[in-house]
PDB file of C-alpha atoms in Angstrom:
ATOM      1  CA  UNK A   1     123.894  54.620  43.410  1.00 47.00           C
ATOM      2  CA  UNK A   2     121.226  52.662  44.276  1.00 48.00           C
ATOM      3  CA  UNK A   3     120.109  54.421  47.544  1.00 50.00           C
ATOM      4  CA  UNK A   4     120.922  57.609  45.804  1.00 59.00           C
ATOM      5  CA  UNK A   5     118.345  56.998  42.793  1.00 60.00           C
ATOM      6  CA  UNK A   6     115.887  55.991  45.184  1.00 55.00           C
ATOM      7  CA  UNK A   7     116.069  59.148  47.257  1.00 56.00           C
ATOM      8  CA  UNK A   8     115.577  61.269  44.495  1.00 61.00           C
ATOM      9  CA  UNK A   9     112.508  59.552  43.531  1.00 58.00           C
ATOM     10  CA  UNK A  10     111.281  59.989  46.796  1.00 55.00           C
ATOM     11  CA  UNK A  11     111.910  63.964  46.891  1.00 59.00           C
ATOM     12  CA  UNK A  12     110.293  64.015  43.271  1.00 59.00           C
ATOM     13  CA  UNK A  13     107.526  62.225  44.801  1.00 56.00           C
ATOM     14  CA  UNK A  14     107.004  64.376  47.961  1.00 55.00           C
ATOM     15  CA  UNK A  15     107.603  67.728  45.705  1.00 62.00           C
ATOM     16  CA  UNK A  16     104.506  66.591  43.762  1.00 61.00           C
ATOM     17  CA  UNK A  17     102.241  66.020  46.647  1.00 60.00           C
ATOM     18  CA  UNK A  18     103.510  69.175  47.981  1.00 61.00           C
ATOM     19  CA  UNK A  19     102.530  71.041  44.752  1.00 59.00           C
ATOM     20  CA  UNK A  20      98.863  69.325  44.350  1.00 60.00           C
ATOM     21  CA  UNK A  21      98.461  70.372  47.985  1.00 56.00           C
ATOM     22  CA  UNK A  22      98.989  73.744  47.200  1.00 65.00           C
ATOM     23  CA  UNK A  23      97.083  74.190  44.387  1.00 67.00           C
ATOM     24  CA  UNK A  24      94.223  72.446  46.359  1.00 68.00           C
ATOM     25  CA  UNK A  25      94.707  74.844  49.435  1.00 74.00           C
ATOM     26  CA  UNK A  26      94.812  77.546  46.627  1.00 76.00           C
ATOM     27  CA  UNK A  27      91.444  76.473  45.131  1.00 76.00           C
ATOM     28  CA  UNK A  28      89.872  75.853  48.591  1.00 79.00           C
ATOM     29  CA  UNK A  29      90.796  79.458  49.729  1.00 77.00           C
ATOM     30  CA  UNK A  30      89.741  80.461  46.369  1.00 79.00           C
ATOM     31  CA  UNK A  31      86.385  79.061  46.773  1.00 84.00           C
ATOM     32  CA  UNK A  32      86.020  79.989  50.760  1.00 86.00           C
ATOM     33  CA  UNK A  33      86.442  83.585  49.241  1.00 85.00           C
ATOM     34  CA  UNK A  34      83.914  83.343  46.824  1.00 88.00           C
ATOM     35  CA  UNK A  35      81.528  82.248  49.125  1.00 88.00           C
ATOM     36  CA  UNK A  36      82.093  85.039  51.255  1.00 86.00           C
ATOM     37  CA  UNK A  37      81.655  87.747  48.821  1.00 85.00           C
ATOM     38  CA  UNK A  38      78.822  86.094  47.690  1.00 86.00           C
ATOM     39  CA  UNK A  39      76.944  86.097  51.064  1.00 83.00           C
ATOM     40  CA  UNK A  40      78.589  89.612  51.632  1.00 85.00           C
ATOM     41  CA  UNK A  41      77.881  91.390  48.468  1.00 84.00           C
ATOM     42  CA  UNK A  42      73.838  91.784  49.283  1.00 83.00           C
ATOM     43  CA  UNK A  43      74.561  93.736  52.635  1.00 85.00           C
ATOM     44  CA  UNK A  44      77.198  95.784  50.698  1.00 85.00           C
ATOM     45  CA  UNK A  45      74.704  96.562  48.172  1.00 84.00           C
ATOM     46  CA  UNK A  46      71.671  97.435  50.480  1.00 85.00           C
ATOM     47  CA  UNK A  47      74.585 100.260  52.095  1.00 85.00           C
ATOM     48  CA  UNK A  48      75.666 101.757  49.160  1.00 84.00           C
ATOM     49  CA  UNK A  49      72.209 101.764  47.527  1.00 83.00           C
ATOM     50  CA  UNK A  50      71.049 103.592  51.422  1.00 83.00           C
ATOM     51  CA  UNK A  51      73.897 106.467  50.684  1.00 83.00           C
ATOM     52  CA  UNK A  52      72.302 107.171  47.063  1.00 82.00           C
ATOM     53  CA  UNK A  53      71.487 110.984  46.755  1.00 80.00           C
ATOM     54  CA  UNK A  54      69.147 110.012  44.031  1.00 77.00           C
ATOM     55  CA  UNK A  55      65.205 109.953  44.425  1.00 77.00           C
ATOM     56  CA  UNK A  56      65.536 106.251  43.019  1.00 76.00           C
ATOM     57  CA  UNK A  57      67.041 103.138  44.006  1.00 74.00           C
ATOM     58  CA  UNK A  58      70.210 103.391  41.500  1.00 73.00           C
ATOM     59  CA  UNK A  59      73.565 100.950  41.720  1.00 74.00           C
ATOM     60  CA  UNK A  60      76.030 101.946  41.752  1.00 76.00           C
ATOM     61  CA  UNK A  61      75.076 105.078  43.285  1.00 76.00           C
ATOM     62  CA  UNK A  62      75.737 108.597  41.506  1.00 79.00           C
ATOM     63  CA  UNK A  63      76.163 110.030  44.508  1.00 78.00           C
ATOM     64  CA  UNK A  64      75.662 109.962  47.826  1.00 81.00           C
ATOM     65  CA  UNK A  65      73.954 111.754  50.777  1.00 81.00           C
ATOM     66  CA  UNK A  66      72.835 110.785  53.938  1.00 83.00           C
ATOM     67  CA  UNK A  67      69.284 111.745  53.101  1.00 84.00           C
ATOM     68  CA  UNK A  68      67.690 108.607  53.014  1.00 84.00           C
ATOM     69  CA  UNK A  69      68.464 107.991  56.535  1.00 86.00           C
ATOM     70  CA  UNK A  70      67.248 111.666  57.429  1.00 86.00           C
ATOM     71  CA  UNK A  71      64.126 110.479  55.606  1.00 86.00           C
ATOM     72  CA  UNK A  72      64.125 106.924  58.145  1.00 84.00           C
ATOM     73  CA  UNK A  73      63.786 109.325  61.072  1.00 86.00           C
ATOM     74  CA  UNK A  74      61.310 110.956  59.891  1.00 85.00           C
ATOM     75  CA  UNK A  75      59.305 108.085  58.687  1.00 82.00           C
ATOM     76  CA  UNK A  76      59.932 106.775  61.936  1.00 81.00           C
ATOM     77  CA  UNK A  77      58.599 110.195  63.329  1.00 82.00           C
ATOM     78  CA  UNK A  78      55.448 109.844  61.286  1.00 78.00           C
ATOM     79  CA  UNK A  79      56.414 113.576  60.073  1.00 78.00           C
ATOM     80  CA  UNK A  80      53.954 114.869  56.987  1.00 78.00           C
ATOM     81  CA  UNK A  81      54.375 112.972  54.028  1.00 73.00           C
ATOM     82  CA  UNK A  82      56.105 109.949  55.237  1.00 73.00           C
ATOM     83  CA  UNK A  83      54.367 106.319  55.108  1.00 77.00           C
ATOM     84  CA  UNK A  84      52.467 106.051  58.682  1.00 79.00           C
ATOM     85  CA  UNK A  85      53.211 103.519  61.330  1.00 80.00           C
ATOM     86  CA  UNK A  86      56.831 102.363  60.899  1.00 82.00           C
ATOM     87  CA  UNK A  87      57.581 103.087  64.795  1.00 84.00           C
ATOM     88  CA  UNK A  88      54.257 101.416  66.020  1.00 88.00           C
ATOM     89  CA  UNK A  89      55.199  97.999  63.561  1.00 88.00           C
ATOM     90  CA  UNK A  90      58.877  97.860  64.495  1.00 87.00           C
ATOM     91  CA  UNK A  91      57.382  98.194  68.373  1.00 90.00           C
ATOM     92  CA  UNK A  92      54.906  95.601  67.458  1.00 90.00           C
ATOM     93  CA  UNK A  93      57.169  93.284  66.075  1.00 90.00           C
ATOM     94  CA  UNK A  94      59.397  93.670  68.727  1.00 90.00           C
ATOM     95  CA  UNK A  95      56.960  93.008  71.297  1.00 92.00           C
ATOM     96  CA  UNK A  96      55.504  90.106  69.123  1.00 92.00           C
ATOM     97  CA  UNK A  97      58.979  88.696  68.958  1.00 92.00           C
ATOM     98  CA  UNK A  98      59.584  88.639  72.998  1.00 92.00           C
ATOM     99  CA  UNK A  99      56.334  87.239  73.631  1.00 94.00           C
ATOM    100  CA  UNK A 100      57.089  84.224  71.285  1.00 94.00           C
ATOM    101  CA  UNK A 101      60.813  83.870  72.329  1.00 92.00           C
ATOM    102  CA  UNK A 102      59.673  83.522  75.922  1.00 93.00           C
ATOM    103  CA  UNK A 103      56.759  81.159  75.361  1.00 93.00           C
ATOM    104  CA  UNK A 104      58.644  78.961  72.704  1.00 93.00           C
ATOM    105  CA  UNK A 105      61.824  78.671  74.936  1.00 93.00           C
ATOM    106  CA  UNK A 106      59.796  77.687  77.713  1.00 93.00           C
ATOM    107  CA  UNK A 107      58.009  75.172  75.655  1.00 91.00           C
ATOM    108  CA  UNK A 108      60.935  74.239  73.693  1.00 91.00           C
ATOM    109  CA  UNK A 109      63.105  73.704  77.059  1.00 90.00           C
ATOM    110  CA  UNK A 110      60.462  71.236  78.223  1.00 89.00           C
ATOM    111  CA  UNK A 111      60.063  69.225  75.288  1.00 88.00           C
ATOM    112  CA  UNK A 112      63.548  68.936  75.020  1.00 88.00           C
ATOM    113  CA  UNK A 113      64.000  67.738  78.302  1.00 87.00           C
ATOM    114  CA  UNK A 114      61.373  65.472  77.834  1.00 86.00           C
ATOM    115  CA  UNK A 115      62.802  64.077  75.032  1.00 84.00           C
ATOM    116  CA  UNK A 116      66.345  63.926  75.995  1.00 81.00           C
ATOM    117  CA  UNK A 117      65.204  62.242  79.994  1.00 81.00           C
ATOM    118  CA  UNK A 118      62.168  60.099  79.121  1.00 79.00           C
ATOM    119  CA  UNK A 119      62.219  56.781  77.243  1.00 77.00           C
ATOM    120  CA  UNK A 120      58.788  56.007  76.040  1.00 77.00           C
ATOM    121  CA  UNK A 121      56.575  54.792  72.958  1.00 81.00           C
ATOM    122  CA  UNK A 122      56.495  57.101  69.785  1.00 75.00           C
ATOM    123  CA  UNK A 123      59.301  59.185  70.695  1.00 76.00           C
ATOM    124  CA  UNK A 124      60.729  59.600  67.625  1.00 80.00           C
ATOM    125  CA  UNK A 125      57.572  60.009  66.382  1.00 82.00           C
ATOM    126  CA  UNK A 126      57.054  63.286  68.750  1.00 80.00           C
ATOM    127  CA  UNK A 127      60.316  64.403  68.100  1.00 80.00           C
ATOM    128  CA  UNK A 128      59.550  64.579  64.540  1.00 81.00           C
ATOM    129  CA  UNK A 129      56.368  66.322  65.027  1.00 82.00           C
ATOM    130  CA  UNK A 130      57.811  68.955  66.867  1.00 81.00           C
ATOM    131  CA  UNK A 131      60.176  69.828  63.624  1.00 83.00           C
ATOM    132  CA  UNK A 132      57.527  69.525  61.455  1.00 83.00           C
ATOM    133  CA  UNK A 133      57.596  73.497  60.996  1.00 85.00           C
ATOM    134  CA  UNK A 134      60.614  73.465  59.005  1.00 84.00           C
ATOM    135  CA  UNK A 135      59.456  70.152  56.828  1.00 83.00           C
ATOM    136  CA  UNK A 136      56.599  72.353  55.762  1.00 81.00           C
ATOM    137  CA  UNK A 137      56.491  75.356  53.539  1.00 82.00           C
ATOM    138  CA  UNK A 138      55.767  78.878  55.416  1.00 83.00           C
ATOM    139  CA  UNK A 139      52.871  79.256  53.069  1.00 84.00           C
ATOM    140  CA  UNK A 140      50.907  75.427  53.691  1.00 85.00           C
ATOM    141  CA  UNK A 141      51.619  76.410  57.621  1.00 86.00           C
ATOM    142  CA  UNK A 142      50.088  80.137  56.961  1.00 85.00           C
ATOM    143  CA  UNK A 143      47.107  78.785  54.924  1.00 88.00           C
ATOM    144  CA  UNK A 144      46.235  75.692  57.461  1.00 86.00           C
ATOM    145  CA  UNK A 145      46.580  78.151  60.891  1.00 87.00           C
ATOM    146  CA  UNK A 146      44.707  80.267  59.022  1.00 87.00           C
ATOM    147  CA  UNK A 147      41.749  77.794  57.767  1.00 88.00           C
ATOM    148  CA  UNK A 148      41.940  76.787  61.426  1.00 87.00           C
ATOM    149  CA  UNK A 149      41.612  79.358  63.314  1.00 86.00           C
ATOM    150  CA  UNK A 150      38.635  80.689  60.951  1.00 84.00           C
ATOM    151  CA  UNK A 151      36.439  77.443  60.470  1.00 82.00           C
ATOM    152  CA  UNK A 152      36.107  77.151  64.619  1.00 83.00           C
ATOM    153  CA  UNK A 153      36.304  80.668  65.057  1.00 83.00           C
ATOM    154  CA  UNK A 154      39.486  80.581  67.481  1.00 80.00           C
ATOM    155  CA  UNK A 155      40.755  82.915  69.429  1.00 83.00           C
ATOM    156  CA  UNK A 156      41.533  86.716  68.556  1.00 83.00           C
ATOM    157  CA  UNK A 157      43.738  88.064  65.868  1.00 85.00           C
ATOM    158  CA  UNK A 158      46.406  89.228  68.501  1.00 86.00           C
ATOM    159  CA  UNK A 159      46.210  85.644  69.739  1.00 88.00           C
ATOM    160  CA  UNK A 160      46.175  83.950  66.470  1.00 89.00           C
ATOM    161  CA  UNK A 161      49.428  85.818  64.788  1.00 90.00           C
ATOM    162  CA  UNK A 162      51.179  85.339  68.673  1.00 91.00           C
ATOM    163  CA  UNK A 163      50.156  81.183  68.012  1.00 91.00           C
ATOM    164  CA  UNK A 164      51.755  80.885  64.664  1.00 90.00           C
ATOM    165  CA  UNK A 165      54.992  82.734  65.443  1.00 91.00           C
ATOM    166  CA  UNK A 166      55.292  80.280  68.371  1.00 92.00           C
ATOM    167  CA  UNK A 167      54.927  77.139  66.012  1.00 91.00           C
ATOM    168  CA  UNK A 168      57.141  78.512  64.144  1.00 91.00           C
ATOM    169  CA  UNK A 169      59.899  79.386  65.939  1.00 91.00           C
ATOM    170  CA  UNK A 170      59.415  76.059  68.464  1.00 91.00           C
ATOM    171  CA  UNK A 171      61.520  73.933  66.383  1.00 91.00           C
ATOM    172  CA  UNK A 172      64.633  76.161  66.593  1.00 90.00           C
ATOM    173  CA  UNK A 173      64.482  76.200  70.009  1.00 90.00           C
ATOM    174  CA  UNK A 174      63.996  72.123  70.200  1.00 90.00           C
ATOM    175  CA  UNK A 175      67.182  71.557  68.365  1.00 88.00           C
ATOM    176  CA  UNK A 176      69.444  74.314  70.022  1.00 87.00           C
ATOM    177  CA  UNK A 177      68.433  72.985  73.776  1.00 88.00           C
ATOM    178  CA  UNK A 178      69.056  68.894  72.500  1.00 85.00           C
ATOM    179  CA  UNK A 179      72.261  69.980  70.899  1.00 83.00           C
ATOM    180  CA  UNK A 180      73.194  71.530  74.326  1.00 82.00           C
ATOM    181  CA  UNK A 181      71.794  68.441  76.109  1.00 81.00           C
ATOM    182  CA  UNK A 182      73.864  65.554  73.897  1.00 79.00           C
ATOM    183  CA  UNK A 183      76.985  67.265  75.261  1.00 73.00           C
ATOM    184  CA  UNK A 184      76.725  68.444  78.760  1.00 70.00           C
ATOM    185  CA  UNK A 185      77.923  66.379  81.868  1.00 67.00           C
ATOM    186  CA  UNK A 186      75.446  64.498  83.493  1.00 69.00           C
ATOM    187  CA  UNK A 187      77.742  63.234  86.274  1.00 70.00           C
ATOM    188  CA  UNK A 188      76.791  66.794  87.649  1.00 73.00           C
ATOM    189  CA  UNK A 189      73.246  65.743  88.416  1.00 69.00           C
ATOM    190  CA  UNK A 190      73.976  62.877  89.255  1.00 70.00           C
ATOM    191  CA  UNK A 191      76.096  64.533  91.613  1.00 75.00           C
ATOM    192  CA  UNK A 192      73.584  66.429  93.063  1.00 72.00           C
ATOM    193  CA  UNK A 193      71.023  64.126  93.610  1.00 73.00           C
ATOM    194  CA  UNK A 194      73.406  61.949  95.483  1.00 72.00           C
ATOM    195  CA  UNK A 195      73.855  64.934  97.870  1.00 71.00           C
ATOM    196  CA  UNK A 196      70.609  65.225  98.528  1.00 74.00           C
ATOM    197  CA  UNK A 197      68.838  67.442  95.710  1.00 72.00           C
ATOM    198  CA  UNK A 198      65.318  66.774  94.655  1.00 76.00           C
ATOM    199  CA  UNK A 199      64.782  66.496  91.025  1.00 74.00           C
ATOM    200  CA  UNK A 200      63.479  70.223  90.855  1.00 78.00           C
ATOM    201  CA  UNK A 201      66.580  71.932  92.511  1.00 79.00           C
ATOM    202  CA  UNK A 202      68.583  69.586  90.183  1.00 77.00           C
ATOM    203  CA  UNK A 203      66.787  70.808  87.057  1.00 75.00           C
ATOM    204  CA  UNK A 204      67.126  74.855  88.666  1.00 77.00           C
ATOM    205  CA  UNK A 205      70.703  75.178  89.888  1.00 75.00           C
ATOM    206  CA  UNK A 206      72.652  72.362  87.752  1.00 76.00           C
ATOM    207  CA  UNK A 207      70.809  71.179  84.637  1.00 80.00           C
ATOM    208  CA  UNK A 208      69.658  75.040  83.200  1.00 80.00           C
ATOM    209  CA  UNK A 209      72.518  76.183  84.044  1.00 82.00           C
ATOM    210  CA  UNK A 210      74.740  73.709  82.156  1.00 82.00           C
ATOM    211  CA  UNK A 211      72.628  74.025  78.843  1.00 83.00           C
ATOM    212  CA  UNK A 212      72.331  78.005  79.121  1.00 84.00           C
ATOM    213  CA  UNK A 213      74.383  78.527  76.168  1.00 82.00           C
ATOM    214  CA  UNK A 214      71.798  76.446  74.218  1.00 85.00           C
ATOM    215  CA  UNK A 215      68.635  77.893  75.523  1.00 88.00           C
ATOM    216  CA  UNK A 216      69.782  81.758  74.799  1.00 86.00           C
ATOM    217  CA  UNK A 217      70.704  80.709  71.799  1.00 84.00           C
ATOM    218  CA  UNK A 218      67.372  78.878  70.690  1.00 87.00           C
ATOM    219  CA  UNK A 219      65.592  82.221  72.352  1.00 89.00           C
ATOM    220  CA  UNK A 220      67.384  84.411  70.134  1.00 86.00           C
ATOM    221  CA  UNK A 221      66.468  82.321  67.092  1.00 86.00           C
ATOM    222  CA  UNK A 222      63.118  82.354  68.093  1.00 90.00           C
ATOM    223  CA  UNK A 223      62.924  86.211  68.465  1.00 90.00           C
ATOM    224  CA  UNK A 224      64.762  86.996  64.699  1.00 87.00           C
ATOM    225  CA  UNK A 225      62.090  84.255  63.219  1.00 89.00           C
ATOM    226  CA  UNK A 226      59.373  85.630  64.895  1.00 90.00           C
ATOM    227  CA  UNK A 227      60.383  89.697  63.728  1.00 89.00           C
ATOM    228  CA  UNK A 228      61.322  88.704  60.473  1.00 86.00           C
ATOM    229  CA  UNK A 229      58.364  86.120  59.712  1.00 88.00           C
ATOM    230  CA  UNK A 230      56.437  87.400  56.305  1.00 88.00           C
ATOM    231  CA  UNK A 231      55.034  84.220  55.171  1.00 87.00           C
ATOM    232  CA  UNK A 232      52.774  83.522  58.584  1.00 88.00           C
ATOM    233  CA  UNK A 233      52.306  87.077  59.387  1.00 88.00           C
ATOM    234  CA  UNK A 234      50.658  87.899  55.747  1.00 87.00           C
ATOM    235  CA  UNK A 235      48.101  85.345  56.774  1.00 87.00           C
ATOM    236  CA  UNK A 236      47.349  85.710  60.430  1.00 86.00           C
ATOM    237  CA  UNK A 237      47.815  89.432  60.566  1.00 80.00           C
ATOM    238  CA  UNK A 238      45.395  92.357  60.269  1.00 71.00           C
ATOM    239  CA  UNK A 239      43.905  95.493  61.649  1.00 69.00           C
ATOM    240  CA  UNK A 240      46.238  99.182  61.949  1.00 68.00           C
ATOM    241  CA  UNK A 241      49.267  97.574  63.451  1.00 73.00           C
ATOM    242  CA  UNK A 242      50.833  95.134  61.638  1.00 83.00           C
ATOM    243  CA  UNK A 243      54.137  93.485  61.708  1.00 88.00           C
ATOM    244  CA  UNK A 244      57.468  94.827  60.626  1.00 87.00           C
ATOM    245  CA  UNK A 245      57.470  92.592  57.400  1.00 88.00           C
ATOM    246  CA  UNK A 246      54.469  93.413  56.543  1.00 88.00           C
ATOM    247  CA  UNK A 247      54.998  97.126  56.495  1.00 86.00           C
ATOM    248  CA  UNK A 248      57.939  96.721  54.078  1.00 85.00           C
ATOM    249  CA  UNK A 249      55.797  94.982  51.673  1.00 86.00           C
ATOM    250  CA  UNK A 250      53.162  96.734  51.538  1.00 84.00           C
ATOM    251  CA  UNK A 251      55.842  99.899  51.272  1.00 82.00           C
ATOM    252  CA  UNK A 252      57.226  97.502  48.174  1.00 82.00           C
ATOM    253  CA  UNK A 253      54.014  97.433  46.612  1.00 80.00           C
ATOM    254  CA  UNK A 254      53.478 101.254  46.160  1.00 75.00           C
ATOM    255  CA  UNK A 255      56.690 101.392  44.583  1.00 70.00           C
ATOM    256  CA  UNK A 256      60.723 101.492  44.945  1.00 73.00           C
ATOM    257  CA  UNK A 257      62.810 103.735  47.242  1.00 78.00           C
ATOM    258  CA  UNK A 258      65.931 104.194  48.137  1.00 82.00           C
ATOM    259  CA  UNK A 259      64.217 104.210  52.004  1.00 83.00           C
ATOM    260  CA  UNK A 260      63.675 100.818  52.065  1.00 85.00           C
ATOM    261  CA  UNK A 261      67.739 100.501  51.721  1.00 85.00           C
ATOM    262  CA  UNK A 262      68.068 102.510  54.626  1.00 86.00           C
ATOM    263  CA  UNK A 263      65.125 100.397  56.592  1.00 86.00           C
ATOM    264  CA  UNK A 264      67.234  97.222  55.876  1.00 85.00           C
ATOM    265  CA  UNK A 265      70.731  98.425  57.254  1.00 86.00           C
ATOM    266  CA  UNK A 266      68.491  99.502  60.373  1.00 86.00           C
ATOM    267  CA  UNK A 267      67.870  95.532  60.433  1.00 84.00           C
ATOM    268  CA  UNK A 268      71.281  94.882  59.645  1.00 84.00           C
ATOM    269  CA  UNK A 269      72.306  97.120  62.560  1.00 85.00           C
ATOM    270  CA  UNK A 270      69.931  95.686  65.025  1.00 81.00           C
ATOM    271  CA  UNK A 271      70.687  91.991  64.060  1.00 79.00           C
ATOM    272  CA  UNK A 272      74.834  92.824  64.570  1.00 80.00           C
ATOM    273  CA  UNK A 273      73.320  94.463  68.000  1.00 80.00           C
ATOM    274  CA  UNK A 274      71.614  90.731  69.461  1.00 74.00           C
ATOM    275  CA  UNK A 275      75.246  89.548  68.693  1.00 72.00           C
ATOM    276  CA  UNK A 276      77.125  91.905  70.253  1.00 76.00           C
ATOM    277  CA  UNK A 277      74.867  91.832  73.425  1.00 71.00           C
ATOM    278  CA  UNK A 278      75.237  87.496  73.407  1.00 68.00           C
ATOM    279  CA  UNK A 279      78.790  88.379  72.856  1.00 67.00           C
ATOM    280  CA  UNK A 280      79.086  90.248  76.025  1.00 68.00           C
ATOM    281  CA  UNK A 281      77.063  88.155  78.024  1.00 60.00           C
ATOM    282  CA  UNK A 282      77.735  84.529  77.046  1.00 57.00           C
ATOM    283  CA  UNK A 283      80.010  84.628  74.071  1.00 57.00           C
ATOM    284  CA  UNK A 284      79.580  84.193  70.708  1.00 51.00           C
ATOM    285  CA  UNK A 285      81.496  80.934  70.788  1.00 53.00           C
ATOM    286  CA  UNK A 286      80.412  79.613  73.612  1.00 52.00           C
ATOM    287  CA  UNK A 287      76.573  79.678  72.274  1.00 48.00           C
ATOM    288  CA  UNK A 288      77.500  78.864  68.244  1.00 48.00           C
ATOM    289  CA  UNK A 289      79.477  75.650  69.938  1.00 50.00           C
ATOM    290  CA  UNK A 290      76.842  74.685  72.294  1.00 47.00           C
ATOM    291  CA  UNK A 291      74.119  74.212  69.346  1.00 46.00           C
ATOM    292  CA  UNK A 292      75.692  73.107  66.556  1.00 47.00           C
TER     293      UNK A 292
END
């Protein structure tokens, strides 16, 4: 009886835990959910609002049309009666955001390298400056580029918008490259070397190689911070062309339309596009796993 009493404690026990840790699975899916529709719902929004057949931004729509979008390509057209100079921003950010995703991953990939090889006074203290740009707010970075720049009269505006995109999109690449260089296998260069391979060769065919994932991945941040940077870009920029952000606000400011919808499932589109592309080259999960 004894032994028999005891059991059934046990299963009463064990059915308990089993039904807390379903209702905390329950809850945790529950939550997980939530969080997704929450990040979801805003691009669900910005579609349905794009399909409206209305002249104003309406949700949820009363109808819909494709209209808006005809309107994008003609915008983009710079056909009679459209806002100017969508093509020549979205070209100008895009050539903005190459120029600064080359010159910050080369910069980044050095400093990281230096960083991760070298053991010297103040490193931390480097490191640290080279994140600063996400310590600070866009707008104190804007302002004080901006203050620069103008009190020793530095540089061109091309030149001063292409600087501040850099600093700001540095840091990414800094962190993506030393995530990529705490876990690769440095018993490969050490490999090489002890076959022969000077340091350079080393660093070409076995060290860039191994931290790829990390360095595409720190290039790609840098280009979607760099095309989608409004903070630094409302300072820096001026003349005809300006940045793609820029353009949108400045459309913002002369009112609402159901176009700018439209505009921002282009973006959508395009960012889904840079993922597909790393997909197919790299993989997805090879590159997220790398850097994080």
């Amino acid at each position: 009886m004894g032994v028999t009493t005891e059991l059934t404690l046990a299963r009463h026990v064990v059915s308990r835990w089993r039904r807390r840790l379903d209702v905390a699975q329950i809850a945790l899916w529950g939550v997980t959910w939530l969080v997704l529709a929450f990040l979801i719902a805003p691009i669900a929004i910005i579609v349905l609002t794009s399909l409206t057949s209305t002249p104003t931004v309406e949700f949820p729509p009363q109808g819909f049309s494709l209209v808006w979008y005809q309107r994008f390509i003609s915008t983009l057209q710079g056909a009679p009666g459209t806002r100017p100079a969508l093509a020549r921003s979205i070209w100008f950010s895009t050539y903005l955001g190459l120029l600064v995703s080359g010159l910050a991953t080369f910069g980044g990939v050095l400093a990281a390298l230096t960083l991760h090889k070298f053991v010297f006074r103040g490193k931390e203290v480097f490191q640290n400056l080279f994140l600063l740009p996400l310590t600070f707010p866009s707008l104190v970075l804007g302002v004080g580029l901006l203050l620069t720049f103008s009190e020793f009269r530095l540089f061109d505006r091309f030149t001063r918008l292409l600087i501040g995109h850099v600093v700001t999109a540095l840091p990414y690449v800094v962190l993506s490259v030393s995530a990529s260089l705490k876990v690769y296998e440095e018993e490969v260069e050490e490999a090489a070397r002890s076959l022969g391979a000077n340091p350079l060769r080393t660093l070409w065919h076995i060290t860039l190689p191994l931290i790829r994932p990390g360095i595409l991945a720190g290039a790609v941040f840098a280009f979607l911070t760099s095309f989608t940077n409004f903070t630094v870009s409302f300072f820096l920029s001026s003349g005809s062309v300006k940045p793609m952000p820029i353009w949108i606000y400045e459309f913002i400011m002369n009112g609402h339309s159901p176009l700018l919808a439209a505009i921002s499932v282009f973006l959508v589109a395009m960012t889904v596009g840079v993922v597909i592309v790393l997909e197919r080259l790299v993989g997805l999960r090879q590159i997220v796993g790398t850097s994080t």
